[in-house]
Amino acid sequence: MSLERPEGPQAAEPSGGRARHRSRRALVIAAAVVVLFGSSGSVWWIASQARTPEQRAANAAAPPPSRITAKVSDQQLVEKMELTGKVETASRTTIAGVQPQGASRAVVTGLPAAMGKTLKAGAVVAEVSGRPVLLLPGRFPAYRDLKAGDKGPDVQQLQRALQPLYGTAVNGTYGPATVEAVRKLYAAAGYEAPSGQGQGGGGASSGGASGSGAPSGASGASGASGSSAGVPRGGAETDGGTGAAPGTKGGASAPPARGSDAPPASGPAKAGELLPAAEVTYVSTLPATVVQVTAAVGDAADKPLVVLGSGGRQVRAALTADQRTRLRDLPNDAVIRFGTGPYEGREGSLGSLAGPADARSGEAQGNAKTGGQDAGATSGAAGTAGAGTGNGNGSGGGGGGGAGQHEALFVPSGAEAKEGAVQQISVELRRSPKGALTVPVSAVWTDLGGGSTVTVTDDGKERNVPVEVLFTHEGLTAVTALDANLGAGQTVVLVRRGKAADGSEGGTDG
């Protein structure tokens, strides 16, 4: 018997050997390719670095001369200051409530003057304890209760305010015509006019800022001394505004001496014979706009109630200290033009400047075109609540500058705009004169002696032209040529490198 080796495993060995052989050959080929490419790259790099002496000399030589140039312009150079402000009324008046004599409280019972509302003569600004505070045009606040027969400048002011409404004659005497006009004033506002027949003394008004103000021709009582302090004078919380003390029947005290045009003292009481100071307030210019309501119904009325704006419009802009200094030195012919906003495209003027020091001292600089003599006066319903500044806070002082803040007031031309509207302002600080030229700032060269020149290039040749520098703004310089060799359209050198065409050494503008 013979044994035979299986043929399967012996047949598989040659195939596996051939696969390993092919794999080794592929690796050898790949390695050879890498070596070949690496050698080629090295050869190329070495060849690229090789230079002939001539090539090295050419690379080391200075570059050809070059220049950066610009054109001379005859356009005027203008330096401007751009500001943002808000529109406001030129005059602010704070209406303050008054606590009448003999009354424990004065309460706000109505505020018909809503924010933004326009008020005319005869309008009701507020209602205090059921009685109106009537608005009239005038230069000073009411300082006493007015009664039939009274005379004085306050009567004349009242008559001037009533004349356009009811044709009242201005004679300085509170006569029958004035009584009738006051009655109509109250009736138009929806209230009953107080009747003052039998009012005693010529004492001070219930809410006047001054304790004086006795009626002309009054006998007996002295308002200045306050001897009638126990008798209320038409306050908002008396018996409906009659002027009599609570608990009396129309008043029992004897009337003072009256003017010849007054009704007889023994006659029946008539509506309109009394105008309590607590029920009228005067504003220098009407109509007025309600710019702020500082009270609410139910509040105590012996405080500021409403802020009114009247007169023209102005634009208030905040400044830096440097901007204020520039505006202070503004030439008279400077142009102020309004940009985006209600006054766009219109020109205006600088009204005044204010700063922290001005706010403390109550002064302002500039041309006061912000409301005239009465601008910013602050008055109460029956007297002055404080000399105003035009800022509506009734705190006194002029110019309206806030503490720690520099401000400018600009006066626009044209129609009025909405209170609080944002307005852009462009102020022309400087303008180059006619005949001056404008060049880029880098075109001006300064020599060791402090003289200034520009270099003009023409057909490859350069020449220096002496100039006088006027001012520089936003990369441009306004100059005046000191000889006739510089004009608009010519080319000036800004930066040069290498030798110029005339053989001079160049450089960069330092």
Coordinates of C-alpha atoms in Angstrom, one line a residue:
M1 CA 0.0 0.0 0.0
S2 CA 1.3 3.5 -0.9
L3 CA 0.4 6.8 0.8
E4 CA -0.2 10.0 -1.3
R5 CA 0.1 13.7 0.0
P6 CA -3.0 15.7 -0.6
E7 CA -2.6 18.1 -3.6
G8 CA -4.8 21.0 -2.3
P9 CA -2.3 22.8 0.0
Q10 CA 0.6 22.3 -2.3
A11 CA -1.3 24.0 -5.2
A12 CA -2.1 27.1 -3.0
E13 CA 1.5 28.1 -2.1
P14 CA 2.7 29.4 -5.4
S15 CA -0.3 31.9 -5.7
G16 CA 0.4 33.6 -2.2
G17 CA 4.1 34.0 -3.0
R18 CA 3.4 35.8 -6.3
A19 CA 1.0 38.3 -4.4
R20 CA 3.7 39.1 -1.9
H21 CA 6.2 39.7 -4.7
R22 CA 3.9 42.1 -6.6
S23 CA 3.3 44.1 -3.4
R24 CA 7.1 44.6 -2.8
R25 CA 7.6 45.6 -6.4
A26 CA 4.8 48.3 -6.1
L27 CA 6.5 49.8 -3.0
V28 CA 9.8 50.0 -4.7
I29 CA 8.3 51.8 -7.7
A30 CA 6.5 54.3 -5.5
A31 CA 9.6 55.0 -3.5
A32 CA 11.5 55.6 -6.8
V33 CA 8.9 58.1 -8.0
V34 CA 9.1 60.0 -4.8
V35 CA 12.8 60.2 -4.9
L36 CA 12.6 61.3 -8.5
F37 CA 10.2 64.2 -7.9
G38 CA 12.1 65.3 -4.8
S39 CA 15.3 65.4 -6.8
S40 CA 13.6 67.4 -9.6
G41 CA 12.2 70.0 -7.1
S42 CA 15.6 70.4 -5.5
V43 CA 17.2 70.9 -8.8
W44 CA 14.6 73.5 -9.8
W45 CA 15.0 75.4 -6.6
I46 CA 18.7 75.5 -6.9
A47 CA 18.4 76.7 -10.5
S48 CA 16.0 79.4 -9.5
Q49 CA 18.3 80.8 -7.0
A50 CA 21.2 81.1 -9.3
R51 CA 21.8 84.6 -10.6
T52 CA 24.4 86.0 -12.9
P53 CA 26.4 89.1 -11.7
E54 CA 24.4 91.2 -14.1
Q55 CA 21.1 90.0 -12.6
R56 CA 22.3 90.6 -9.1
A57 CA 23.4 94.2 -10.0
A58 CA 20.0 94.9 -11.6
N59 CA 18.1 93.7 -8.5
A60 CA 20.3 95.8 -6.2
A61 CA 19.8 99.0 -8.3
A62 CA 17.4 101.8 -7.1
P63 CA 13.9 101.7 -8.5
P64 CA 13.0 104.2 -11.2
P65 CA 11.8 107.5 -9.9
S66 CA 8.0 107.6 -9.2
R67 CA 5.5 110.1 -7.9
I68 CA 2.0 110.3 -6.5
T69 CA 0.3 113.5 -7.7
A70 CA -3.0 115.4 -7.4
K71 CA -4.7 118.3 -9.0
V72 CA -5.0 121.8 -7.6
S73 CA -8.6 122.9 -7.1
D74 CA -10.2 126.4 -6.8
Q75 CA -13.2 125.0 -4.9
Q76 CA -13.7 126.8 -1.6
L77 CA -12.9 124.8 1.5
V78 CA -15.6 124.9 4.1
E79 CA -15.2 123.7 7.7
K80 CA -18.6 122.8 9.3
M81 CA -19.8 121.7 12.7
E82 CA -22.7 119.2 12.6
L83 CA -25.0 119.2 15.6
T84 CA -28.3 117.5 16.6
G85 CA -30.9 119.4 18.6
K86 CA -34.6 119.4 19.5
V87 CA -37.3 122.0 18.7
E88 CA -38.8 123.8 21.6
T89 CA -40.7 127.0 22.3
A90 CA -38.7 130.1 22.9
S91 CA -40.5 131.0 26.1
R92 CA -41.5 128.6 28.9
T93 CA -44.0 129.5 31.6
T94 CA -44.9 127.4 34.6
I95 CA -48.4 127.8 35.9
A96 CA -48.5 127.2 39.6
G97 CA -51.6 126.7 41.8
V98 CA -52.3 129.0 44.7
Q99 CA -53.7 128.2 48.1
P100 CA -56.2 131.0 49.0
Q101 CA -56.1 132.8 52.3
G102 CA -58.5 131.3 54.8
A103 CA -58.5 127.9 53.1
S104 CA -56.8 124.8 54.4
R105 CA -56.2 123.2 51.0
A106 CA -56.3 123.9 47.3
V107 CA -57.0 120.8 45.2
V108 CA -56.7 120.2 41.5
T109 CA -60.2 119.4 40.3
G110 CA -59.6 119.6 36.6
L111 CA -56.8 119.7 34.0
P112 CA -58.4 120.5 30.6
A113 CA -55.0 121.6 29.2
A114 CA -53.7 118.4 27.8
M115 CA -50.2 117.8 26.6
G116 CA -49.6 119.3 23.2
K117 CA -52.8 121.3 23.2
T118 CA -52.8 124.9 21.9
L119 CA -54.3 127.5 24.2
K120 CA -55.7 130.9 23.3
A121 CA -56.8 133.9 25.3
G122 CA -59.6 132.9 27.7
A123 CA -58.7 129.2 27.8
V124 CA -58.9 127.3 31.1
V125 CA -55.5 126.1 32.1
A126 CA -56.6 124.2 35.2
E127 CA -59.4 124.0 37.7
V128 CA -58.6 124.5 41.4
S129 CA -61.3 123.6 43.9
G130 CA -63.9 124.0 41.3
R131 CA -62.8 127.4 40.1
P132 CA -61.0 128.1 36.8
V133 CA -57.5 129.4 36.1
L134 CA -58.0 131.6 33.0
L135 CA -55.2 132.3 30.5
L136 CA -54.7 135.9 29.2
P137 CA -51.8 137.7 27.5
G138 CA -49.8 140.0 29.7
R139 CA -46.3 141.0 30.7
F140 CA -46.5 140.5 34.4
P141 CA -48.5 138.3 36.8
A142 CA -51.6 139.3 38.7
Y143 CA -50.6 140.6 42.1
R144 CA -54.0 141.5 43.7
D145 CA -57.7 140.8 43.4
L146 CA -59.2 143.4 41.0
K147 CA -62.6 144.9 41.9
A148 CA -64.9 147.4 40.2
G149 CA -63.5 150.9 40.6
D150 CA -59.9 149.8 40.9
K151 CA -57.2 151.6 38.9
G152 CA -53.7 150.8 38.0
P153 CA -51.3 149.1 35.5
D154 CA -52.8 145.7 36.2
V155 CA -56.2 147.0 35.2
Q156 CA -54.8 148.3 32.0
Q157 CA -53.1 144.9 31.3
L158 CA -56.5 143.2 31.9
Q159 CA -58.3 145.6 29.6
R160 CA -55.6 145.1 26.9
A161 CA -56.1 141.3 27.1
L162 CA -59.9 141.7 26.9
Q163 CA -60.0 144.3 24.1
P164 CA -59.5 141.8 21.2
L165 CA -62.2 139.5 22.7
Y166 CA -64.9 142.0 23.7
G167 CA -63.8 145.4 22.6
T168 CA -63.0 146.7 26.1
A169 CA -61.6 150.2 26.3
V170 CA -58.2 150.6 27.8
N171 CA -58.6 153.4 30.4
G172 CA -57.0 152.0 33.5
T173 CA -60.3 151.9 35.5
Y174 CA -62.2 148.8 36.3
G175 CA -65.5 150.3 35.2
P176 CA -68.9 148.8 33.9
A177 CA -67.4 147.9 30.5
T178 CA -64.6 145.9 32.2
V179 CA -67.1 144.2 34.6
E180 CA -69.2 143.1 31.6
A181 CA -66.1 141.8 29.7
V182 CA -65.0 139.8 32.7
R183 CA -68.5 138.3 33.0
K184 CA -68.4 137.3 29.4
L185 CA -64.9 135.8 29.9
Y186 CA -66.1 133.5 32.6
A187 CA -69.3 132.6 30.7
A188 CA -67.3 131.6 27.6
A189 CA -65.2 129.3 29.8
G190 CA -68.3 127.8 31.3
Y191 CA -68.1 129.3 34.8
E192 CA -70.0 131.9 36.8
A193 CA -68.1 135.1 37.3
P194 CA -67.6 136.1 40.9
S195 CA -69.4 139.2 42.2
G196 CA -67.3 141.4 44.4
Q197 CA -69.6 144.2 45.6
G198 CA -68.9 144.9 49.2
Q199 CA -65.4 143.6 49.3
G200 CA -63.4 145.2 52.0
G201 CA -60.0 146.8 52.0
G202 CA -57.4 146.8 49.3
G203 CA -55.3 144.1 50.8
A204 CA -52.9 141.9 49.1
S205 CA -54.2 139.3 46.7
S206 CA -54.6 135.8 48.0
G207 CA -51.8 134.4 45.9
G208 CA -49.7 137.3 44.8
A209 CA -46.0 137.1 44.9
S210 CA -45.9 140.4 46.7
G211 CA -47.6 141.4 49.8
S212 CA -48.2 144.9 48.4
G213 CA -50.6 146.0 45.7
A214 CA -53.4 147.9 47.4
P215 CA -56.0 149.3 45.0
S216 CA -55.5 152.9 43.9
G217 CA -57.6 155.1 46.2
A218 CA -58.0 152.4 48.8
S219 CA -58.5 153.6 52.4
G220 CA -58.0 151.8 55.6
A221 CA -56.5 148.3 54.9
S222 CA -52.9 148.1 53.9
G223 CA -52.0 145.0 51.7
A224 CA -48.3 145.6 52.2
S225 CA -48.6 145.2 56.0
G226 CA -50.8 142.1 55.6
S227 CA -53.3 143.5 58.1
S228 CA -56.1 141.8 56.1
A229 CA -54.6 138.4 56.2
G230 CA -57.6 137.0 58.0
V231 CA -59.9 137.8 55.1
P232 CA -59.6 135.6 52.1
R233 CA -59.4 137.4 48.8
G234 CA -61.1 135.3 46.1
G235 CA -59.1 132.1 46.4
A236 CA -60.0 128.9 44.8
E237 CA -61.3 127.4 48.0
T238 CA -63.4 130.2 49.2
D239 CA -67.2 130.4 48.8
G240 CA -67.2 129.9 45.0
G241 CA -64.8 132.8 44.3
T242 CA -66.9 135.6 45.7
G243 CA -64.0 136.8 47.8
A244 CA -65.9 136.7 51.0
A245 CA -64.7 134.9 54.1
P246 CA -66.3 131.5 54.8
G247 CA -69.4 131.9 56.9
T248 CA -70.1 135.5 55.7
K249 CA -72.9 136.6 53.4
G250 CA -71.3 138.4 50.7
G251 CA -68.9 140.3 53.0
A252 CA -69.9 142.9 55.5
S253 CA -66.8 145.1 55.5
A254 CA -67.1 148.6 53.9
P255 CA -65.8 149.0 50.4
P256 CA -62.8 151.1 49.7
A257 CA -62.9 154.4 47.9
R258 CA -63.6 153.8 44.2
G259 CA -62.9 155.5 40.9
S260 CA -65.5 157.8 39.4
D261 CA -66.5 155.2 36.8
A262 CA -67.2 152.4 39.3
P263 CA -70.8 151.4 40.1
P264 CA -72.2 152.7 43.4
A265 CA -71.0 150.9 46.4
S266 CA -74.6 150.4 47.7
G267 CA -75.8 148.9 44.4
P268 CA -76.5 145.2 44.0
A269 CA -73.6 142.8 43.5
K270 CA -72.9 142.0 39.8
A271 CA -71.1 139.1 38.2
G272 CA -67.8 140.3 36.9
E273 CA -67.2 142.9 39.6
L274 CA -64.4 140.8 41.0
L275 CA -61.5 139.1 39.3
P276 CA -59.5 137.1 41.9
A277 CA -55.8 136.9 41.2
A278 CA -55.9 133.2 41.9
E279 CA -58.2 132.8 38.9
V280 CA -56.1 134.4 36.1
T281 CA -52.6 133.8 34.8
Y282 CA -50.8 136.0 32.2
V283 CA -48.4 134.7 29.5
S284 CA -46.3 137.1 27.4
T285 CA -47.3 135.6 24.1
L286 CA -50.3 133.7 22.9
P287 CA -51.3 131.2 21.6
A288 CA -49.3 128.9 23.9
T289 CA -48.7 125.2 23.7
V290 CA -48.9 122.8 26.7
V291 CA -45.5 121.2 26.8
Q292 CA -45.8 119.5 30.2
V293 CA -48.5 118.6 32.7
T294 CA -46.9 118.3 36.1
A295 CA -50.0 117.6 38.2
A296 CA -53.0 115.3 38.3
V297 CA -56.6 115.7 39.4
G298 CA -56.7 115.2 43.1
D299 CA -53.3 116.6 43.8
A300 CA -52.6 119.5 46.1
A301 CA -52.8 122.6 43.9
D302 CA -50.2 124.8 45.7
K303 CA -47.4 123.7 43.3
P304 CA -46.6 123.8 39.6
L305 CA -49.4 122.4 37.5
V306 CA -48.7 123.0 33.8
V307 CA -45.8 124.2 31.7
L308 CA -46.7 126.3 28.7
G309 CA -44.5 127.2 25.7
S310 CA -45.1 130.3 23.8
G311 CA -43.5 132.7 21.4
G312 CA -41.4 131.4 18.4
R313 CA -39.5 128.2 18.1
Q314 CA -35.9 127.5 18.8
V315 CA -33.6 124.5 18.5
R316 CA -31.6 123.5 21.6
A317 CA -28.4 121.4 21.0
A318 CA -25.9 119.9 23.4
L319 CA -22.3 120.9 22.9
T320 CA -18.8 119.9 24.0
A321 CA -16.7 122.5 25.7
D322 CA -14.6 122.8 22.5
Q323 CA -17.7 123.2 20.3
R324 CA -18.9 126.0 22.6
T325 CA -15.6 127.8 22.2
R326 CA -15.8 127.5 18.5
L327 CA -19.3 128.9 18.4
R328 CA -18.4 131.7 20.7
D329 CA -15.9 132.9 18.1
L330 CA -18.2 132.5 15.2
P331 CA -18.0 135.3 12.6
N332 CA -21.0 137.4 12.1
D333 CA -21.4 136.3 8.5
A334 CA -21.3 132.6 9.3
V335 CA -24.0 130.5 7.7
I336 CA -26.2 128.3 9.9
R337 CA -28.3 125.9 7.9
F338 CA -30.8 123.2 9.1
G339 CA -30.5 119.7 7.8
T340 CA -32.8 116.7 8.4
G341 CA -35.8 117.8 10.4
P342 CA -38.8 120.1 10.2
Y343 CA -36.6 123.1 9.2
E344 CA -34.7 121.3 6.5
G345 CA -33.1 123.6 4.0
R346 CA -33.7 126.8 5.9
E347 CA -31.2 129.1 7.5
G348 CA -31.2 130.3 11.0
S349 CA -29.1 132.2 13.6
L350 CA -27.3 131.5 16.8
G351 CA -29.5 132.7 19.7
S352 CA -27.4 132.1 22.8
L353 CA -24.8 129.9 24.4
A354 CA -25.0 128.4 27.8
G355 CA -22.7 126.3 30.0
P356 CA -22.3 125.1 33.6
A357 CA -21.0 128.4 34.8
D358 CA -23.8 130.3 33.1
A359 CA -26.4 128.0 34.7
R360 CA -25.0 128.8 38.2
S361 CA -24.8 132.6 37.6
G362 CA -28.0 132.9 35.6
E363 CA -26.3 134.4 32.6
A364 CA -26.0 133.4 28.9
Q365 CA -23.7 134.4 26.1
G366 CA -24.7 135.2 22.6
N367 CA -27.4 137.2 20.9
A368 CA -30.5 136.7 23.0
K369 CA -33.1 136.0 20.3
T370 CA -35.0 133.5 22.4
G371 CA -38.2 135.2 23.4
G372 CA -37.5 138.8 24.2
Q373 CA -37.7 140.5 27.5
D374 CA -40.4 138.2 28.8
A375 CA -38.9 135.0 27.5
G376 CA -38.9 132.2 30.0
A377 CA -40.9 134.1 32.6
T378 CA -42.5 131.7 35.1
S379 CA -45.7 132.8 36.7
G380 CA -48.2 131.3 39.1
A381 CA -52.0 131.5 38.8
A382 CA -52.0 134.5 41.1
G383 CA -48.4 135.5 41.2
T384 CA -44.9 134.8 40.2
A385 CA -43.7 131.3 41.0
G386 CA -40.1 132.1 40.1
A387 CA -38.1 133.8 37.4
G388 CA -37.8 131.3 34.6
T389 CA -35.1 130.6 32.2
G390 CA -36.9 129.1 29.2
N391 CA -36.3 125.6 30.5
G392 CA -39.7 125.1 32.1
N393 CA -38.5 124.3 35.6
G394 CA -39.3 127.5 37.2
S395 CA -36.0 127.5 39.0
G396 CA -34.7 130.9 37.8
G397 CA -31.6 131.8 35.9
G398 CA -31.1 132.7 32.3
G399 CA -29.9 130.9 29.2
G400 CA -31.5 127.6 30.0
G401 CA -28.2 125.6 30.3
G402 CA -28.5 122.5 32.3
A403 CA -26.0 121.9 35.1
G404 CA -22.8 120.4 33.8
Q405 CA -23.9 120.7 30.2
H406 CA -22.9 123.1 27.4
E407 CA -25.8 124.1 25.1
A408 CA -26.6 126.3 22.1
L409 CA -29.9 127.8 21.1
F410 CA -30.5 128.3 17.4
V411 CA -33.3 130.4 16.0
P412 CA -34.9 129.0 12.8
S413 CA -36.7 131.0 10.2
G414 CA -40.1 130.1 8.9
A415 CA -43.2 128.3 10.2
E416 CA -43.4 126.7 13.7
A417 CA -42.6 123.1 14.1
K418 CA -43.7 120.4 16.6
E419 CA -42.3 120.6 20.1
G420 CA -39.6 118.0 20.6
A421 CA -38.9 117.3 16.9
V422 CA -35.3 116.3 16.2
Q423 CA -33.4 118.7 14.0
Q424 CA -30.0 118.5 12.4
I425 CA -27.9 121.8 12.4
S426 CA -24.9 122.6 10.2
V427 CA -22.8 125.5 11.3
E428 CA -20.2 126.9 8.9
L429 CA -17.2 127.7 11.0
R430 CA -14.7 128.7 8.3
R431 CA -14.7 129.2 4.5
S432 CA -11.7 129.8 2.4
P433 CA -11.8 133.2 0.6
K434 CA -12.4 133.6 -3.1
G435 CA -9.2 133.2 -5.0
A436 CA -7.8 130.7 -2.6
L437 CA -6.8 127.2 -3.8
T438 CA -7.3 123.8 -2.3
V439 CA -4.7 121.0 -2.3
P440 CA -4.3 117.7 -0.4
V441 CA -2.6 118.3 2.9
S442 CA 0.3 116.0 1.9
A443 CA 1.1 118.4 -1.0
V444 CA 2.3 121.1 1.4
W445 CA 6.0 120.9 2.3
T446 CA 7.5 122.8 5.2
D447 CA 11.1 123.8 5.0
L448 CA 13.5 124.3 8.0
G449 CA 12.7 128.0 8.1
G450 CA 9.0 127.3 8.5
G451 CA 8.0 128.3 5.0
S452 CA 5.4 126.3 3.1
T453 CA 5.7 125.2 -0.5
V454 CA 3.9 123.0 -3.0
T455 CA 5.8 121.2 -5.8
V456 CA 4.3 121.6 -9.2
T457 CA 5.2 119.0 -11.9
D458 CA 4.9 119.9 -15.5
D459 CA 6.3 117.8 -18.4
G460 CA 8.4 115.8 -16.0
K461 CA 9.9 118.9 -14.4
E462 CA 9.3 120.0 -10.9
R463 CA 9.3 123.5 -9.4
N464 CA 8.5 124.7 -5.9
V465 CA 5.9 127.4 -5.3
P466 CA 5.7 129.2 -2.0
V467 CA 2.2 129.3 -0.5
E468 CA 0.5 130.7 2.6
V469 CA -1.5 128.0 4.5
L470 CA -5.0 129.3 5.5
F471 CA -6.4 126.3 7.3
T472 CA -6.7 122.5 7.0
H473 CA -9.9 120.4 7.2
E474 CA -10.6 116.8 6.5
G475 CA -7.3 116.1 4.6
L476 CA -7.4 119.2 2.5
T477 CA -5.6 122.5 2.9
A478 CA -6.6 125.9 1.7
V479 CA -3.6 127.9 0.5
T480 CA -2.9 131.2 -1.2
A481 CA 0.0 131.2 -3.7
L482 CA 2.6 133.9 -3.0
D483 CA 3.4 134.2 -6.7
A484 CA 1.5 133.7 -9.9
N485 CA 2.9 130.2 -10.6
L486 CA 0.1 128.2 -9.1
G487 CA -3.4 127.8 -10.5
A488 CA -6.4 125.5 -10.5
G489 CA -5.9 122.3 -12.6
Q490 CA -2.1 122.1 -12.2
T491 CA -0.5 119.0 -10.9
V492 CA 1.2 118.9 -7.5
V493 CA 3.4 116.2 -6.0
L494 CA 2.1 114.4 -2.9
V495 CA 4.8 111.7 -2.6
R496 CA 7.9 111.0 -4.6
R497 CA 10.6 108.3 -4.6
G498 CA 14.0 108.2 -6.2
K499 CA 15.5 111.0 -8.3
A500 CA 13.2 113.6 -9.8
A501 CA 13.5 114.5 -13.5
D502 CA 15.6 117.6 -12.6
G503 CA 18.1 115.4 -10.8
S504 CA 17.1 116.3 -7.2
E505 CA 16.9 113.6 -4.6
G506 CA 13.3 112.6 -3.7
G507 CA 11.8 111.2 -0.6
T508 CA 8.4 110.9 1.1
D509 CA 6.5 113.7 2.7
G510 CA 7.2 113.5 6.4

